[in-house]
mmCIF file of C-alpha atoms in Angstrom:
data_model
loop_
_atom_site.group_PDB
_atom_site.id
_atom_site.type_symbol
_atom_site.label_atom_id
_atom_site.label_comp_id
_atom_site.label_asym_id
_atom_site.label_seq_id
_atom_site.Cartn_x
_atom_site.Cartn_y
_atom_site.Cartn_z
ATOM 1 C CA UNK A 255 -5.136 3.220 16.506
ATOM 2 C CA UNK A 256 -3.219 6.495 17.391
ATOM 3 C CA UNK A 257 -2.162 6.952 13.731
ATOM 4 C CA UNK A 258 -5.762 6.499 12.056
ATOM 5 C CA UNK A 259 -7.098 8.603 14.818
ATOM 6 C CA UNK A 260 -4.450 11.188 13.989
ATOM 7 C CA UNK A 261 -6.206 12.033 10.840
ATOM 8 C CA UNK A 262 -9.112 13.517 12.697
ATOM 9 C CA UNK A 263 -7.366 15.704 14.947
ATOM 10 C CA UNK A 264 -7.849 19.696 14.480
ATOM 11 C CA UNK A 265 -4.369 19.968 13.629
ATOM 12 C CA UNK A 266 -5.025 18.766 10.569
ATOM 13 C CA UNK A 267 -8.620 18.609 9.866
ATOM 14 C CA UNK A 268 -8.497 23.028 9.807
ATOM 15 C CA UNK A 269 -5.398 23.046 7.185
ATOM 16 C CA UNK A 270 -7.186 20.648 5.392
ATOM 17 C CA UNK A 271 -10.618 22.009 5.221
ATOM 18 C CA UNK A 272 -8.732 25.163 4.094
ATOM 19 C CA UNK A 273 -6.662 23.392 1.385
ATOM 20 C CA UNK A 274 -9.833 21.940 -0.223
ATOM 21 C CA UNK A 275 -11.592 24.708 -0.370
ATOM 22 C CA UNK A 276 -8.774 26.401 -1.833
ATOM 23 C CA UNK A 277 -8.592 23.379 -4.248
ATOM 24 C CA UNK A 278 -12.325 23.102 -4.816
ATOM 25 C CA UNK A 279 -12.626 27.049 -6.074
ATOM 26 C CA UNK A 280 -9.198 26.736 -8.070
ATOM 27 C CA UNK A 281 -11.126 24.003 -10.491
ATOM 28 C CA UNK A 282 -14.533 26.059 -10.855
ATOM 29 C CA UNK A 283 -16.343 24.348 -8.068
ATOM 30 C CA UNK A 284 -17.544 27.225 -6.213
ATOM 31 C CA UNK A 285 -20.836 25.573 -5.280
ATOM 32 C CA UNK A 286 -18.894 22.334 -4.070
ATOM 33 C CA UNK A 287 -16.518 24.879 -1.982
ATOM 34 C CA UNK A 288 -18.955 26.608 -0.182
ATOM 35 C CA UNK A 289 -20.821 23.146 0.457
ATOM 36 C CA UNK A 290 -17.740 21.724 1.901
ATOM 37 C CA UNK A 291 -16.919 24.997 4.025
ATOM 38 C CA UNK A 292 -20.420 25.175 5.240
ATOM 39 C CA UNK A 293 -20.729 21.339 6.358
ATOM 40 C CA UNK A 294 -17.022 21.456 7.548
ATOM 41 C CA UNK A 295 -17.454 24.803 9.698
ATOM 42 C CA UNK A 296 -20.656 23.728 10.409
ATOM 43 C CA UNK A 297 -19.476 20.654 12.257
ATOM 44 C CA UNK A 298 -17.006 21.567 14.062
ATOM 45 C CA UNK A 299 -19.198 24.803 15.512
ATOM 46 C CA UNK A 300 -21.286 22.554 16.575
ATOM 47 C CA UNK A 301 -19.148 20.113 18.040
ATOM 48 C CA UNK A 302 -17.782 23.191 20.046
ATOM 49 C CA UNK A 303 -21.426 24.531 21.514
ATOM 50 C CA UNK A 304 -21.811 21.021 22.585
ATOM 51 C CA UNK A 305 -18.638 20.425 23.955
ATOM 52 C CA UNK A 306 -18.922 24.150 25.588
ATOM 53 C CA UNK A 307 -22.654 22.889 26.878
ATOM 54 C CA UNK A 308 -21.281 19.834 28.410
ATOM 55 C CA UNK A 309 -18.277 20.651 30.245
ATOM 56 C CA UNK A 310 -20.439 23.637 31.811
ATOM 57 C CA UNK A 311 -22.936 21.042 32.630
ATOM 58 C CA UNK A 312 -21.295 18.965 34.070
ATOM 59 C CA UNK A 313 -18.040 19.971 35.112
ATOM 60 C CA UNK A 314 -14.504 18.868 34.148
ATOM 61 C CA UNK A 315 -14.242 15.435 35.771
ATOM 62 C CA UNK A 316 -17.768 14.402 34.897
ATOM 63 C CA UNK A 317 -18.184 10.303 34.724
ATOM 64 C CA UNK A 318 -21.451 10.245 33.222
ATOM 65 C CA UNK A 319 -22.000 8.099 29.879
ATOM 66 C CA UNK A 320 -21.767 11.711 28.180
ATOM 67 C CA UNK A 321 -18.701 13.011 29.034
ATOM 68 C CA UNK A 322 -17.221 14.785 26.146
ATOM 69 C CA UNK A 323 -18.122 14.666 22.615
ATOM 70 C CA UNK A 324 -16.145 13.187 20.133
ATOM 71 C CA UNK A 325 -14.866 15.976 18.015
ATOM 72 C CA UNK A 326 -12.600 13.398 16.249
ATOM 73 C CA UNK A 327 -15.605 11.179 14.957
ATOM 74 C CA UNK A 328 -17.494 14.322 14.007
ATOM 75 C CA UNK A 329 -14.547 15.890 12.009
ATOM 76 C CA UNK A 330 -13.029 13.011 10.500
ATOM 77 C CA UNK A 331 -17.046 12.207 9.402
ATOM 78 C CA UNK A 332 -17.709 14.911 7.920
ATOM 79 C CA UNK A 333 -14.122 15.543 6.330
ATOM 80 C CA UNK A 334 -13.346 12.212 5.120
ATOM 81 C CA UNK A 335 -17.162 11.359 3.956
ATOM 82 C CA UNK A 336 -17.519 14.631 2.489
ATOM 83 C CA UNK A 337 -14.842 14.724 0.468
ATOM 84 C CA UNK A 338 -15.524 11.266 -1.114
ATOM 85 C CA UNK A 339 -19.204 12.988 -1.394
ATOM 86 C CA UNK A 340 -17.976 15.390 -3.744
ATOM 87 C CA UNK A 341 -14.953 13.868 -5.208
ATOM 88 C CA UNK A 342 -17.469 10.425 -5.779
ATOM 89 C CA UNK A 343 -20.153 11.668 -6.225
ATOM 90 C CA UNK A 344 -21.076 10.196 -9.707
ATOM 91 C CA UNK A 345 -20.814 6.755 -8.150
ATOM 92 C CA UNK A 346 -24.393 7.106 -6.508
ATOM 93 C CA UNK A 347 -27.016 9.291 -5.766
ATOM 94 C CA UNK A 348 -24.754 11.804 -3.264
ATOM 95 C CA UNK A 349 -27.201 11.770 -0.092
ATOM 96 C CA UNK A 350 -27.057 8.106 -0.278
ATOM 97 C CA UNK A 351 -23.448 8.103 -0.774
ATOM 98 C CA UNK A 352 -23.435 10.311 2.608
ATOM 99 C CA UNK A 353 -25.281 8.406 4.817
ATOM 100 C CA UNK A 354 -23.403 5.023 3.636
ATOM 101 C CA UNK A 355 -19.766 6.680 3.077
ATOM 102 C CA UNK A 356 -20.239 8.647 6.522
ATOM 103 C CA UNK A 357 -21.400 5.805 8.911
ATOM 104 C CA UNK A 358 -18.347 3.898 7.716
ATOM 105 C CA UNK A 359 -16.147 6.997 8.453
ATOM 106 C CA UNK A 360 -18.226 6.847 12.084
ATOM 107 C CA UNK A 361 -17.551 3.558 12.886
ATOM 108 C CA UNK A 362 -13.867 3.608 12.073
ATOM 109 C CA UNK A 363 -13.251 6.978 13.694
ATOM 110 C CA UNK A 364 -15.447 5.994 16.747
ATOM 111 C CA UNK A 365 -14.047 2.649 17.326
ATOM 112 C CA UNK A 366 -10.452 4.667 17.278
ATOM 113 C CA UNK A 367 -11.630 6.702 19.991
ATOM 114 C CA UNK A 368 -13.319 3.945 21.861
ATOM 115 C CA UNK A 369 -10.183 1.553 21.607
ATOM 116 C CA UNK A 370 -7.847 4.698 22.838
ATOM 117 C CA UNK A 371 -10.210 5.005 25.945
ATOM 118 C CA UNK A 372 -10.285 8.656 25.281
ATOM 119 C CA UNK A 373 -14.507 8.392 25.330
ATOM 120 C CA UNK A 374 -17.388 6.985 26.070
ATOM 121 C CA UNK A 375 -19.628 5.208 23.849
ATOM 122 C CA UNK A 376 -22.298 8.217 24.476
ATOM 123 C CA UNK A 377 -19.269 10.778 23.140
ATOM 124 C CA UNK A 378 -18.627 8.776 19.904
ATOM 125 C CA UNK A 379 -22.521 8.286 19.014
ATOM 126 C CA UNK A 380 -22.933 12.136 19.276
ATOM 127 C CA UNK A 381 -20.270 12.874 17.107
ATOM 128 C CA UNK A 382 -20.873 10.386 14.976
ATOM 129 C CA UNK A 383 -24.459 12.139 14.953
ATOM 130 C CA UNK A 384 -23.037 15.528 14.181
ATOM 131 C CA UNK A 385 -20.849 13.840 11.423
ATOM 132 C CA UNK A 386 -23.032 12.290 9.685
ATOM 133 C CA UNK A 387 -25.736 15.283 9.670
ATOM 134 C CA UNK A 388 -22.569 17.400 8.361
ATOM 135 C CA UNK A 389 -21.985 14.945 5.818
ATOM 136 C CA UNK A 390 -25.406 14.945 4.634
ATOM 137 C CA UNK A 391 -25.938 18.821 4.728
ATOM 138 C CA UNK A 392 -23.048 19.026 2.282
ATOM 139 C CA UNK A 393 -24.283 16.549 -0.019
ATOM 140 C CA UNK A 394 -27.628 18.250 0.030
ATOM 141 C CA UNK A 395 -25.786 21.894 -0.711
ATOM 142 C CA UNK A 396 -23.344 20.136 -3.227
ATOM 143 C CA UNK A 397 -23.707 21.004 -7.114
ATOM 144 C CA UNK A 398 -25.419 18.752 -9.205
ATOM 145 C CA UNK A 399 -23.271 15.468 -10.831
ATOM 146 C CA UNK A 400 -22.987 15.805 -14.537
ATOM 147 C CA UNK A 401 -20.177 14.122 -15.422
ATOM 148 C CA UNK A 402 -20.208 10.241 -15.298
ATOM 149 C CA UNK A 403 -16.555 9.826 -14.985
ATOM 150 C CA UNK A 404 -13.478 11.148 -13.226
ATOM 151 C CA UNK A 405 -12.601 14.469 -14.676
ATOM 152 C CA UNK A 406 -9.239 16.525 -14.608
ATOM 153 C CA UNK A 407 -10.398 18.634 -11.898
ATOM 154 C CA UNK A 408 -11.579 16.097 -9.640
ATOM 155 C CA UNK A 409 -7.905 14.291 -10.229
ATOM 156 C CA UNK A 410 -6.829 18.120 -9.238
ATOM 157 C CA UNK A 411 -8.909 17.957 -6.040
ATOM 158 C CA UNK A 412 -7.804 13.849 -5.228
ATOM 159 C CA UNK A 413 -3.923 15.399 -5.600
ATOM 160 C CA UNK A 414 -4.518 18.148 -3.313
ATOM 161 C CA UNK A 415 -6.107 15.981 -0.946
ATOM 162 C CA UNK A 416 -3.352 13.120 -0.724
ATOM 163 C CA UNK A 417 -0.626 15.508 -0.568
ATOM 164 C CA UNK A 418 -2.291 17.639 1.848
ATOM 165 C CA UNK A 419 -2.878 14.886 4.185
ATOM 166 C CA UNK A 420 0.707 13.508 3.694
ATOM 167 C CA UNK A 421 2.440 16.762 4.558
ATOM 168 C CA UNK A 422 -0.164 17.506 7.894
ATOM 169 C CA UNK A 423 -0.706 13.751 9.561
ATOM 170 C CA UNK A 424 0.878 13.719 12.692
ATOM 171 C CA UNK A 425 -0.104 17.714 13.318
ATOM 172 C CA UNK A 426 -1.558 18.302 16.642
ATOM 173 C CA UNK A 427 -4.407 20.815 18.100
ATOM 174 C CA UNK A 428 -5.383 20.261 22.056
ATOM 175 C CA UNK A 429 -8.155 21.702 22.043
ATOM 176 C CA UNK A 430 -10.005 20.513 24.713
ATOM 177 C CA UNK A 431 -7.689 22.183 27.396
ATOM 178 C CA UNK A 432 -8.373 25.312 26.108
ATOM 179 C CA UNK A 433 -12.549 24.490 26.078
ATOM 180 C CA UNK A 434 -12.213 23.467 29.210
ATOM 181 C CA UNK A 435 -11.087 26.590 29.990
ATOM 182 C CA UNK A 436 -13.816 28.965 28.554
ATOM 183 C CA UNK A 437 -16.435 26.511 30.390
ATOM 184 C CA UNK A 438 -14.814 26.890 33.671
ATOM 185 C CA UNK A 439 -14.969 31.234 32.875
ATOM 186 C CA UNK A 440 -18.812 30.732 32.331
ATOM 187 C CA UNK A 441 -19.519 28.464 34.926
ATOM 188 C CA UNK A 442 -17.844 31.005 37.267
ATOM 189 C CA UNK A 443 -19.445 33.780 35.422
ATOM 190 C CA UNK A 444 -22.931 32.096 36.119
ATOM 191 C CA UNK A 445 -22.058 31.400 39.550
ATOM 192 C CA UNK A 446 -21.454 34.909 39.975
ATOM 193 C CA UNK A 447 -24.402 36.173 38.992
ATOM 194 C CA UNK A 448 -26.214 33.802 40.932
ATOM 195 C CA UNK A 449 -25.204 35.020 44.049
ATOM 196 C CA UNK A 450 -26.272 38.387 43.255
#
């Protein structure tokens, strides 16, 4: 479980985003980039707010169902899903292809993150949520499919993909320590003006 899980981890879901966009705008795919940025950064800004919202909410050691959302299901989602979105996407209508392509990417990632005991089943449904509405945003903003079969560019893209995620697996990014953080500086910001 720790190595699937590992390909949804910041430490290589940023380098990665950044590599197919790269990839994406080398081939003429400017539309498809800034789809994939936008659904990509998208996601992950929001799994951040939330995150942010929660742990001020409720405090580090909450033990509520909702105790930190699952930036893992969210990113690999929306990474993994989108990416077959746009590299795929003559395969089926891309919107379907999103919402079928990006609930299998939540259940795999989620059920990673529910067999490691790192969350609850609250935290993998909402980041399977923001996932899947990442996915689909990025379909929705994706260029058109012309092409009915696999072109030199999208073999481009595939390459850059698979060699990008053989080089990065196994990269790390805590990020939650330093979340954690910030939400303890606002709570004690807000708790400071309180008492004013």
């Amino acid at each position: 479980m720790t190595f699937l899980t590992a390909f949804a981890d910041l430490g290589l879901v940023l380098p990665f985003a950044g590599i197919i966009t790269f990839a994406l705008l080398a081939v003429g795919r400017r539309r498809d980039a800034v789809a994939w940025s936008i659904g990509v950064a998208g996601t992950l800004a929001t799994m951040l707010l939330l995150k942010l919202a929660v742990f001020v909410a409720l405090g580090p050691e909450a033990q509520g169902a909702l105790r930190n959302p699952s930036g893992h299901t969210a990113s690999g989602t929306v990474v993994y899903a989108g990416l077959f979105v746009l590299l795929g996407g003559r395969l089926a209508p891309r919107v379907l292809m999103a919402l079928v392509v990006g609930l299998g990417f939540c259940i795999v990632f989620g059920a990673t993150r529910l067999a490691l005991h790192v969350h609850t089943l609250a935290d993998v449904l909402v980041g399977a949520a923001v996932g899947l509405a990442g996915t689909l945003a990025l379909a929705c903003m994706a260029s058109p499919c012309r092409v009915k079969k696999p072109d030199r560019d999208t073999l481009l893209v595939t390459m850059a993909a698979l060699l990008s995620l053989l080089a990065l697996h196994g990269q790390t990014l805590h990020a939650e320590g330093e979340i954690a953080s910030i939400a303890d500086q606002i709570r004690s910001a807000s708790r400071a003006t309180c008492h004013r």
